[in-house]
């Protein structure tokens, strides 16, 4: 019997059932295709059964010729035996280098597939997220928020800073939470899987499939590199000599500085600026780009500046830093802002200018693994490196660096490595959240991005003063911006600045993922007095003035 492949494609540009028929016919006409199905145009998915010789390029080209775009999502042998290949005498089917989120997701998936796995970790088990990332930063942010909002129960018209709080106690509570989650979600979880072994030590690749850990050599079936990333600082004259803190050190300060300059106005810079300001620190942000929150819609970037300034944070954009020096117990940052020179001073300096992959010093290049310009590990769409036995996942393959992306990548890489599943790393409809207050959450395309792709779009911008939940909570800070395809009304992007925007964004994520339209959002029930009702109101705003609607907008 001839070998056959199962292939899944994401199809973009379909606007009606007729489009789905055209795509189906175009795919079925490719020689060697036995069956092709497109569920509905909204699903944006095509599944194909084809002879093994049919190349994905033939399929994507056929879709293109019929007027649509196709992106490969999965390709694997149809009767792919879901069984781990023989270990050939190797001690482990899989070894991960690193014991963070990507590695744990990978190890659990491998164990579920029946494989024997070793996680090699040189530092603290659990990696960045639980120890020095998401968990500690978000619990400190929440503490600052509680302290701030209890000082100012009615958030509108904020003018002053809250009194300083017991920072040391807050840090201790943060450390307790981190220890509990590390134990509960990593150490104990690993113990629940008899097939998973944790090896403490630094792994070094020796070429081929060989790994050395503290003098012992292993030759596992496959290797997953999941070594994470580190804080990165740009080359600024005097920076290293003057000394600075990064996000890791900021989470563990013994005492709060009286004043703080933060270089970098991205997600981490903004979160820490507000966190420290709320604990009574005088904070200033220096951003090289034309505005902070560059990854977000301009309306949102402008609004968050307004709210931060309302909390006495000084936000400066278009800043060129000439040099940094430390003297008389303070740090001096020599800047040029919009052509004007200014020396900014503070007791402490924090650098929040992004993270870079951990890819140096453990033999990657010797093992035939190629690196990109910023040191990120280069992988193909199946997360396989140039060494066919080595896969990579998580922060070490570069942006976007989020824990849910790392975990997804770890699981997918293992299915491909051990089962030949042929799954494609696909970040379509990826939401992101910046945990300021109000939060910034986005998914899909910004207006400018959609236009740059040649799409005709409509947008709606809804001020939260129109959202009953915001009024009832007496917190109308924020807005919701939706971007939709003009012709079809298909939702392309959603951008939310609101308390709990991180929760609200999930509706838009599903809508974009499954090709829903603005009208679908309007016709869906939304419970009254919830923030997510704002999505429906923003959808209504495309055609109506929501100020003229009664409470339960119809
Ligand atoms: C301050 C901060 C806040 C964040 N907040 C969020 C958030 O709110 N939401 C979100 O989704 N993401 C957030 N992130 C990002 C998130 O933490 C990371 O994307 C995620 O933890 C990366 O997981 P990983 O498995 O790729 O790497 P890591 O978790 O960093 O794991 C890599 C591990 O590899 C080990 N290692 C490295 N080299 C070797 C070697 N040679 N041998 C053995 N072990 C080795 C390291 O010690 C480390 O433990 C935040 C990050 C930071 C810094």
Coordinates of C-alpha atoms and ligand atoms in Angstrom, one line a residue:
X1 CA 0.0 0.0 0.0
X2 CA 1.4 3.5 -1.0
X3 CA 2.3 5.7 1.9
X4 CA 0.0 8.6 2.6
X5 CA 0.2 11.8 4.5
X6 CA -2.3 13.7 6.6
X7 CA -1.8 17.5 6.0
X8 CA -3.6 20.4 7.8
X9 CA -3.5 23.9 6.3
X10 CA -4.7 27.2 7.7
X11 CA -6.5 29.1 5.0
X12 CA -6.8 32.9 5.0
X13 CA -9.0 35.1 2.9
X14 CA -12.2 33.0 2.8
X15 CA -15.3 35.1 3.2
X16 CA -18.3 32.7 2.5
X17 CA -19.2 29.1 1.9
X18 CA -18.5 29.6 -1.8
X19 CA -14.8 30.3 -0.9
X20 CA -14.6 27.1 1.1
X21 CA -15.9 25.2 -1.9
X22 CA -13.3 26.8 -4.2
X23 CA -10.5 25.9 -1.9
X24 CA -11.7 22.3 -1.5
X25 CA -11.9 22.0 -5.3
X26 CA -8.5 23.5 -5.8
X27 CA -6.9 21.1 -3.3
X28 CA -8.7 18.1 -4.7
X29 CA -7.4 18.9 -8.2
X30 CA -3.8 18.6 -7.1
X31 CA -2.5 15.2 -8.5
X32 CA -2.0 12.7 -5.7
X33 CA -4.6 14.3 -3.3
X34 CA -7.1 11.6 -2.3
X35 CA -9.4 13.8 -0.2
X36 CA -9.6 17.4 0.9
X37 CA -12.0 19.0 3.3
X38 CA -12.7 22.6 4.4
X39 CA -15.2 22.4 7.3
X40 CA -16.6 25.9 6.8
X41 CA -15.1 29.2 5.6
X42 CA -15.1 30.5 9.2
X43 CA -13.0 27.5 10.5
X44 CA -10.1 28.7 8.2
X45 CA -8.9 25.1 8.2
X46 CA -8.3 22.5 5.4
X47 CA -7.4 18.9 6.0
X48 CA -6.0 16.8 3.2
X49 CA -5.1 13.1 2.7
X50 CA -2.5 12.8 -0.1
X51 CA 0.1 10.4 -1.4
X52 CA 3.4 10.8 0.3
X53 CA 5.0 12.4 -2.8
X54 CA 2.7 15.4 -2.8
X55 CA 4.6 18.4 -1.6
X56 CA 3.1 21.1 0.7
X57 CA 4.2 23.7 -1.8
X58 CA 2.0 22.2 -4.5
X59 CA -1.0 22.5 -2.1
X60 CA -0.3 26.1 -1.0
X61 CA 0.3 27.1 -4.6
X62 CA -3.1 25.6 -5.6
X63 CA -4.8 27.5 -2.9
X64 CA -3.0 30.7 -3.9
X65 CA -4.1 30.3 -7.5
X66 CA -7.7 30.1 -6.4
X67 CA -7.3 33.5 -4.6
X68 CA -6.5 32.6 -1.0
X69 CA -3.5 32.0 1.3
X70 CA -2.5 28.7 2.9
X71 CA -0.1 28.1 5.7
X72 CA 1.0 24.6 6.7
X73 CA 0.0 23.6 10.2
X74 CA 0.6 19.8 10.3
X75 CA 2.0 17.1 8.1
X76 CA 2.5 13.5 9.2
X77 CA 2.2 10.0 7.9
X78 CA -1.5 9.1 7.9
X79 CA -1.1 5.9 9.8
X80 CA 1.6 7.4 12.0
X81 CA 2.2 4.9 14.7
X82 CA 1.9 6.8 18.0
X83 CA 4.8 4.9 19.5
X84 CA 8.2 6.1 20.7
X85 CA 10.9 4.6 18.5
X86 CA 13.2 2.0 20.0
X87 CA 15.8 3.4 22.4
X88 CA 18.5 1.4 20.8
X89 CA 20.2 0.8 24.1
X90 CA 20.2 4.5 25.1
X91 CA 19.4 5.2 28.7
X92 CA 16.9 7.9 27.8
X93 CA 14.6 8.5 24.8
X94 CA 14.8 12.2 25.5
X95 CA 17.0 14.6 27.5
X96 CA 16.1 18.2 27.9
X97 CA 18.8 20.8 28.6
X98 CA 17.1 23.1 31.0
X99 CA 14.4 22.5 33.6
X100 CA 12.0 25.4 33.1
X101 CA 8.5 25.6 31.5
X102 CA 9.4 24.4 28.0
X103 CA 11.4 21.4 29.4
X104 CA 8.6 20.4 31.8
X105 CA 5.9 20.5 29.2
X106 CA 8.2 18.5 26.9
X107 CA 9.1 15.9 29.6
X108 CA 5.4 15.4 30.6
X109 CA 4.4 15.0 27.0
X110 CA 7.2 12.5 26.4
X111 CA 6.4 10.5 29.5
X112 CA 2.7 10.4 28.4
X113 CA 4.0 8.9 25.1
X114 CA 5.8 6.2 27.0
X115 CA 9.3 7.7 26.7
X116 CA 12.0 7.7 29.4
X117 CA 13.1 11.3 30.0
X118 CA 15.9 13.1 31.8
X119 CA 15.7 16.8 32.6
X120 CA 19.1 18.4 33.1
X121 CA 19.0 21.6 35.2
X122 CA 22.0 23.6 36.3
X123 CA 20.2 26.2 38.4
X124 CA 16.9 26.3 40.2
X125 CA 14.3 23.9 39.0
X126 CA 11.3 25.6 37.4
X127 CA 13.4 28.1 35.5
X128 CA 12.4 31.7 34.9
X129 CA 8.5 31.9 35.2
X130 CA 8.1 30.5 38.7
X131 CA 11.4 31.7 40.2
X132 CA 12.2 35.1 38.7
X133 CA 9.5 35.9 36.1
X134 CA 5.7 35.7 35.9
X135 CA 4.9 34.5 39.4
X136 CA 7.1 36.8 41.6
X137 CA 6.5 39.9 39.4
X138 CA 2.7 39.4 39.3
X139 CA 2.4 38.8 43.0
X140 CA 4.4 42.0 43.8
X141 CA 2.3 43.9 41.3
X142 CA -0.9 42.7 43.0
X143 CA 0.5 43.7 46.4
X144 CA 1.3 47.2 45.1
X145 CA -2.2 47.4 43.5
X146 CA -4.0 46.4 46.7
X147 CA -1.9 48.9 48.7
X148 CA -2.6 51.6 46.2
X149 CA -6.3 51.0 45.8
X150 CA -6.9 50.8 49.5
X151 CA -5.3 54.2 49.8
X152 CA -7.4 55.5 46.9
X153 CA -10.7 53.5 46.8
X154 CA -12.1 55.7 44.1
X155 CA -9.6 55.6 41.3
X156 CA -10.6 58.5 39.2
X157 CA -8.7 61.7 39.7
X158 CA -5.7 60.2 41.4
X159 CA -3.2 62.9 42.4
X160 CA -0.8 61.7 45.1
X161 CA 1.5 58.8 45.8
X162 CA 0.4 56.3 48.5
X163 CA 2.4 56.0 51.7
X164 CA 5.5 53.6 51.6
X165 CA 4.5 50.0 52.7
X166 CA 6.4 47.2 54.3
X167 CA 8.4 46.1 51.3
X168 CA 10.4 43.5 53.1
X169 CA 7.3 41.7 54.3
X170 CA 5.9 41.8 50.8
X171 CA 9.1 40.3 49.4
X172 CA 9.0 37.5 52.0
X173 CA 5.4 36.7 51.1
X174 CA 6.5 36.6 47.4
X175 CA 9.3 34.2 48.3
X176 CA 6.9 31.9 50.1
X177 CA 4.5 31.8 47.1
X178 CA 7.4 31.1 44.7
X179 CA 8.7 28.3 46.9
X180 CA 5.2 26.8 47.2
X181 CA 4.5 26.9 43.5
X182 CA 8.0 25.6 42.6
X183 CA 7.5 22.6 44.8
X184 CA 3.9 22.0 43.8
X185 CA 4.1 22.6 40.1
X186 CA 7.5 21.4 39.3
X187 CA 9.3 19.3 41.9
X188 CA 6.2 17.3 42.9
X189 CA 4.9 17.0 39.4
X190 CA 8.2 15.5 38.2
X191 CA 7.9 12.9 41.0
X192 CA 4.5 11.9 39.8
X193 CA 6.0 10.5 36.6
X194 CA 8.2 7.5 37.1
X195 CA 9.6 8.0 33.6
X196 CA 11.0 11.4 34.4
X197 CA 14.4 11.8 36.1
X198 CA 15.9 15.1 37.1
X199 CA 19.7 15.4 36.8
X200 CA 21.3 18.3 38.5
X201 CA 24.2 19.9 36.7
X202 CA 25.3 21.8 33.7
X203 CA 24.8 20.0 30.3
X204 CA 27.3 20.3 27.5
X205 CA 26.7 19.1 24.0
X206 CA 29.6 17.0 22.6
X207 CA 28.4 16.6 19.0
X208 CA 25.9 14.2 17.5
X209 CA 23.5 13.1 20.3
X210 CA 26.1 13.2 23.1
X211 CA 25.6 15.2 26.2
X212 CA 28.0 15.5 29.2
X213 CA 26.8 16.4 32.6
X214 CA 29.4 16.7 35.4
X215 CA 31.8 14.3 33.7
X216 CA 29.2 11.6 32.8
X217 CA 28.3 11.2 29.1
X218 CA 24.8 10.3 27.8
X219 CA 23.6 9.5 24.3
X220 CA 19.8 9.9 24.4
X221 CA 17.5 9.2 21.4
X222 CA 16.7 12.9 21.0
X223 CA 17.7 16.2 22.7
X224 CA 15.6 19.2 23.5
X225 CA 17.4 22.4 24.2
X226 CA 15.2 24.6 26.5
X227 CA 17.8 26.8 28.1
X228 CA 15.7 30.0 28.4
X229 CA 17.0 33.5 28.2
X230 CA 18.8 36.2 30.3
X231 CA 18.3 39.9 30.8
X232 CA 20.1 41.9 28.1
X233 CA 21.5 45.5 28.4
X234 CA 22.6 47.6 25.4
X235 CA 26.1 48.9 25.1
X236 CA 25.9 52.2 27.0
X237 CA 29.1 54.1 27.9
X238 CA 29.7 53.7 31.7
X239 CA 26.7 51.4 32.3
X240 CA 28.7 48.4 33.6
X241 CA 31.0 50.6 35.8
X242 CA 28.0 52.5 37.3
X243 CA 26.2 49.3 38.0
X244 CA 22.4 48.7 37.6
X245 CA 19.7 46.2 38.5
X246 CA 17.7 44.1 36.1
X247 CA 14.2 42.5 36.6
X248 CA 15.8 39.6 38.6
X249 CA 17.5 41.8 41.1
X250 CA 14.6 44.2 41.3
X251 CA 12.4 41.4 42.6
X252 CA 14.7 40.9 45.6
X253 CA 15.7 44.4 46.6
X254 CA 16.6 44.5 50.3
X255 CA 15.2 48.0 50.6
X256 CA 13.4 50.3 48.3
X257 CA 15.4 53.2 46.7
X258 CA 14.1 56.7 47.1
X259 CA 14.2 57.1 43.3
X260 CA 14.6 54.9 40.3
X261 CA 15.4 55.4 36.6
X262 CA 14.2 52.6 34.3
X263 CA 15.8 52.3 30.9
X264 CA 13.2 50.7 28.6
X265 CA 9.5 51.3 28.2
X266 CA 8.3 47.8 27.1
X267 CA 6.2 45.4 29.1
X268 CA 8.7 44.7 31.9
X269 CA 9.8 48.4 32.2
X270 CA 6.2 49.6 32.5
X271 CA 5.2 46.9 35.0
X272 CA 8.1 47.6 37.3
X273 CA 7.7 51.4 37.0
X274 CA 4.2 51.3 38.3
X275 CA 5.0 48.6 40.9
X276 CA 7.8 50.7 42.5
X277 CA 5.9 54.0 42.1
X278 CA 3.0 52.4 44.1
X279 CA 5.5 51.5 46.9
X280 CA 6.4 55.2 47.1
X281 CA 9.6 55.2 44.9
X282 CA 10.0 58.3 42.5
X283 CA 10.2 56.6 39.1
X284 CA 11.3 57.8 35.7
X285 CA 11.2 55.8 32.4
X286 CA 13.6 56.5 29.6
X287 CA 12.6 55.0 26.3
X288 CA 14.6 55.2 23.1
X289 CA 11.7 54.7 20.7
X290 CA 9.1 57.3 19.9
X291 CA 6.8 56.1 22.6
X292 CA 6.5 53.5 25.4
X293 CA 4.5 50.3 24.8
X294 CA 5.7 50.2 21.2
X295 CA 4.2 46.8 20.6
X296 CA 0.7 48.2 21.2
X297 CA -1.8 50.5 19.4
X298 CA -0.8 54.2 19.7
X299 CA -4.1 55.0 21.5
X300 CA -3.2 52.5 24.2
X301 CA 0.4 53.7 24.4
X302 CA -0.8 57.3 24.9
X303 CA -3.4 56.4 27.5
X304 CA -1.1 54.3 29.7
X305 CA 1.4 57.2 29.8
X306 CA -1.4 59.4 31.0
X307 CA -2.3 56.9 33.8
X308 CA 1.3 56.5 34.8
X309 CA 1.9 60.2 34.9
X310 CA -1.2 60.4 37.1
X311 CA 0.7 58.3 39.5
X312 CA 3.7 60.6 39.4
X313 CA 5.8 58.4 37.1
X314 CA 7.8 60.5 34.6
X315 CA 7.7 59.0 31.1
X316 CA 10.2 60.2 28.5
X317 CA 10.4 58.9 24.9
X318 CA 12.8 59.6 22.1
X319 CA 15.7 59.4 24.6
X320 CA 19.3 59.0 23.5
X321 CA 21.5 57.9 26.4
X322 CA 25.0 59.4 26.0
X323 CA 26.6 57.9 29.1
X324 CA 25.9 56.7 32.7
X325 CA 28.0 57.5 35.8
X326 CA 27.7 57.0 39.5
X327 CA 28.8 59.6 42.0
X328 CA 27.9 60.8 45.5
X329 CA 25.5 57.9 46.0
X330 CA 23.4 58.5 42.9
X331 CA 23.4 57.4 39.3
X332 CA 23.5 60.1 36.6
X333 CA 22.1 59.3 33.1
X334 CA 23.3 61.8 30.5
X335 CA 20.6 62.0 27.9
X336 CA 19.4 63.9 24.9
X337 CA 15.6 64.1 24.6
X338 CA 14.2 65.6 21.4
X339 CA 17.4 67.5 20.9
X340 CA 17.6 68.8 24.5
X341 CA 20.4 67.6 26.8
X342 CA 19.4 66.6 30.4
X343 CA 21.2 64.7 33.2
X344 CA 18.7 62.5 34.9
X345 CA 19.6 61.4 38.4
X346 CA 18.2 58.8 40.8
X347 CA 19.4 56.6 43.6
X348 CA 19.0 53.4 41.6
X349 CA 19.1 52.4 37.9
X350 CA 17.2 49.5 36.3
X351 CA 17.7 48.3 32.8
X352 CA 14.7 46.6 31.1
X353 CA 15.7 46.5 27.5
X354 CA 14.7 42.9 26.7
X355 CA 16.1 39.4 27.0
X356 CA 18.4 37.3 24.8
X357 CA 18.6 33.5 24.4
X358 CA 20.9 31.4 26.6
X359 CA 22.8 29.8 23.7
X360 CA 26.5 30.3 24.5
X361 CA 29.0 28.1 26.1
X362 CA 27.4 24.7 26.0
X363 CA 28.5 23.3 22.7
X364 CA 25.6 24.2 20.4
X365 CA 27.7 25.3 17.4
X366 CA 30.0 22.3 17.8
X367 CA 26.9 20.1 17.7
X368 CA 25.9 21.7 14.3
X369 CA 23.2 23.9 15.7
X370 CA 23.0 27.3 14.1
X371 CA 22.3 30.6 15.9
X372 CA 20.6 33.8 14.7
X373 CA 21.9 37.4 15.0
X374 CA 20.7 37.8 18.6
X375 CA 22.0 34.4 19.6
X376 CA 18.6 32.7 19.3
X377 CA 18.6 29.0 18.3
X378 CA 17.5 28.6 14.7
X379 CA 14.8 26.0 14.2
X380 CA 12.5 24.9 11.3
X381 CA 8.7 25.0 11.5
X382 CA 8.9 21.7 13.4
X383 CA 11.3 23.2 16.0
X384 CA 14.1 21.0 14.8
X385 CA 17.6 22.5 14.6
X386 CA 20.2 21.9 11.9
X387 CA 21.2 18.8 13.9
X388 CA 18.3 16.5 13.1
X389 CA 18.4 14.9 16.6
X390 CA 18.3 18.2 18.5
X391 CA 15.1 20.2 18.9
X392 CA 14.7 23.6 20.7
X393 CA 11.8 25.3 22.4
X394 CA 11.0 28.3 24.7
X395 CA 12.9 31.6 25.2
X396 CA 16.1 30.1 23.7
X397 CA 14.5 30.2 20.2
X398 CA 13.8 34.0 20.5
X399 CA 10.7 36.1 20.6
X400 CA 7.9 36.0 21.6
X401 CA 9.1 35.0 25.1
X402 CA 6.0 34.0 27.1
X403 CA 5.6 31.0 29.3
X404 CA 2.5 29.6 27.5
X405 CA 4.5 29.8 24.2
X406 CA 7.4 28.0 25.8
X407 CA 5.1 25.2 27.1
X408 CA 3.3 24.8 23.8
X409 CA 6.7 24.7 22.0
X410 CA 8.1 22.1 24.4
X411 CA 5.1 19.7 23.9
X412 CA 5.1 20.2 20.1
X413 CA 8.8 19.6 19.7
X414 CA 8.6 16.4 21.6
X415 CA 5.7 15.1 19.5
X416 CA 7.7 15.8 16.4
X417 CA 11.0 14.5 17.8
X418 CA 9.7 11.2 19.2
X419 CA 6.7 10.5 17.1
X420 CA 7.4 12.2 13.8
X421 CA 4.1 14.0 14.3
X422 CA 5.0 16.7 11.8
X423 CA 3.3 19.4 13.8
X424 CA 4.0 23.0 12.7
X425 CA 4.8 25.7 15.3
X426 CA 2.0 28.1 14.7
X427 CA 1.6 31.3 16.7
X428 CA -1.6 32.5 15.0
X429 CA -4.0 34.4 17.4
X430 CA -1.4 34.6 20.2
X431 CA -2.6 36.9 23.0
X432 CA -0.3 38.9 25.2
X433 CA -0.8 40.9 28.4
X434 CA 1.2 43.6 30.1
X435 CA 0.3 43.6 33.8
X436 CA 0.1 47.3 34.4
X437 CA -3.1 48.7 36.1
X438 CA -5.1 49.0 33.9
X439 CA -3.8 46.0 32.0
X440 CA -2.9 46.0 28.4
X441 CA -4.0 43.0 26.4
X442 CA -3.8 42.4 22.7
X443 CA -4.4 39.7 20.1
X444 CA -4.1 39.7 16.3
X445 CA -3.2 42.6 14.1
X446 CA -2.9 46.3 14.9
X447 CA -4.5 48.6 12.5
X448 CA -1.2 49.7 10.9
X449 CA -0.1 46.0 10.6
X450 CA -3.3 45.0 8.9
X451 CA -3.0 47.9 6.4
X452 CA 0.7 47.1 5.8
X453 CA -0.5 43.6 4.8
X454 CA -2.7 45.2 2.2
X455 CA -6.0 44.5 4.0
X456 CA -8.9 46.9 3.9
X457 CA -10.0 47.4 7.5
X458 CA -12.6 49.1 9.7
X459 CA -11.8 50.0 13.3
X460 CA -13.8 50.8 16.4
X461 CA -12.5 52.5 19.5
X462 CA -14.7 52.4 22.6
X463 CA -13.9 54.5 25.7
X464 CA -14.5 52.5 28.9
X465 CA -16.9 55.3 30.1
X466 CA -19.4 53.4 27.9
X467 CA -19.0 50.1 29.7
X468 CA -21.4 49.6 32.6
X469 CA -18.9 47.3 34.5
X470 CA -16.3 50.1 34.4
X471 CA -18.9 52.7 35.7
X472 CA -20.1 50.4 38.5
X473 CA -16.5 49.7 39.5
X474 CA -15.8 53.5 39.4
X475 CA -12.8 52.7 37.2
X476 CA -13.3 53.9 33.6
X477 CA -9.6 54.1 32.8
X478 CA -9.0 52.5 29.4
X479 CA -10.4 51.7 26.0
X480 CA -11.1 48.8 23.6
X481 CA -10.0 49.0 20.0
X482 CA -11.2 46.4 17.4
X483 CA -9.8 45.9 13.9
X484 CA -12.0 44.1 11.4
X485 CA -11.7 43.2 7.7
X486 CA -13.8 45.7 5.8
X487 CA -15.5 43.3 3.3
X488 CA -16.3 40.4 5.7
X489 CA -16.3 41.9 9.1
X490 CA -13.9 39.2 10.2
X491 CA -12.2 40.2 13.5
X492 CA -8.4 40.7 12.8
X493 CA -7.3 42.3 16.0
X494 CA -8.4 43.3 19.5
X495 CA -6.6 45.7 21.8
X496 CA -7.8 46.3 25.3
X497 CA -6.7 48.7 28.0
X498 CA -8.8 47.9 31.1
X499 CA -8.8 46.4 34.6
X500 CA -8.7 42.6 33.8
X501 CA -7.9 43.2 30.2
X502 CA -6.0 39.9 30.4
X503 CA -9.3 38.1 31.0
X504 CA -11.3 40.1 28.5
X505 CA -8.8 39.3 25.6
X506 CA -9.6 35.6 25.6
X507 CA -13.0 36.1 23.9
X508 CA -11.3 38.0 21.1
X509 CA -8.6 35.3 20.9
X510 CA -11.2 32.6 20.3
X511 CA -13.0 34.9 17.8
X512 CA -9.8 35.5 15.8
X513 CA -8.7 31.9 16.0
X514 CA -12.0 30.6 14.7
X515 CA -12.6 33.3 12.1
X516 CA -15.6 35.0 13.8
X517 CA -17.0 38.3 12.6
X518 CA -17.9 41.5 14.4
X519 CA -21.6 40.5 13.8
X520 CA -20.9 37.2 15.6
X521 CA -19.7 39.1 18.6
X522 CA -22.8 41.3 18.5
X523 CA -25.1 38.3 18.4
X524 CA -23.4 36.5 21.2
X525 CA -24.8 36.8 24.8
X526 CA -22.6 38.7 27.1
X527 CA -23.5 38.8 30.8
X528 CA -24.4 42.3 32.0
X529 CA -22.0 44.1 34.3
X530 CA -18.9 42.2 33.1
X531 CA -15.9 43.8 31.6
X532 CA -16.0 41.4 28.6
X533 CA -19.4 43.0 27.7
X534 CA -17.1 45.8 26.5
X535 CA -16.1 43.6 23.5
X536 CA -19.7 43.4 22.4
X537 CA -20.1 47.1 22.9
X538 CA -16.9 47.8 20.9
X539 CA -18.3 45.5 18.2
X540 CA -21.6 47.4 18.2
X541 CA -19.6 50.7 17.9
X542 CA -18.7 49.8 14.3
X543 CA -22.3 50.7 13.3
X544 CA -23.9 52.4 16.3
X545 CA -23.3 55.1 18.8
X546 CA -23.3 53.1 22.0
X547 CA -24.0 56.2 24.0
X548 CA -27.5 56.0 22.6
X549 CA -28.2 52.5 23.8
X550 CA -29.9 51.4 27.0
X551 CA -28.1 49.4 29.7
X552 CA -28.3 45.9 28.3
X553 CA -27.1 46.9 24.8
X554 CA -28.8 45.0 22.0
Ligands
LIG1 C1 10.2 39.6 35.1 C2 9.6 38.6 34.1 C3 8.2 38.6 34.0 C4 7.6 37.7 33.2 N1 6.2 37.6 33.2 C5 5.6 36.8 32.3 C6 4.1 36.7 32.3 O1 3.5 37.4 33.1 N2 3.6 35.8 31.5 C7 4.3 35.1 30.6 O2 3.7 34.3 29.8 N3 5.6 35.1 30.6 C8 6.3 36.0 31.4 N4 7.7 36.0 31.4 C9 8.4 35.2 30.5 C10 8.5 33.7 30.9 O3 8.9 33.7 32.2 C11 9.4 32.9 30.0 O4 9.0 33.1 28.7 C12 9.5 31.4 30.3 O5 9.7 31.2 31.7 C13 10.6 30.8 29.5 O6 10.6 29.4 29.8 P1 11.8 28.5 29.2 O7 11.5 27.1 29.6 O8 12.0 28.8 27.8 O9 13.1 29.0 30.0 P2 13.4 29.0 31.5 O10 12.2 28.9 32.4 O11 14.3 30.2 31.7 O12 14.3 27.6 31.8 C14 15.6 27.5 31.3 C15 16.4 26.7 32.3 O13 17.5 26.2 31.6 C16 18.6 26.1 32.6 N5 19.8 26.0 31.8 C17 20.4 26.9 31.0 N6 21.5 26.4 30.4 C18 21.7 25.1 30.9 C19 22.7 24.1 30.8 N7 23.7 24.3 29.9 N8 22.5 23.0 31.5 C20 21.5 22.8 32.3 N9 20.5 23.7 32.5 C21 20.6 24.9 31.8 C22 18.4 27.4 33.4 O14 19.0 27.3 34.6 C23 16.9 27.6 33.4 O15 16.4 27.0 34.7 C24 8.3 36.9 32.3 C25 9.7 36.9 32.3 C26 10.3 37.8 33.2 C27 11.9 37.9 33.3

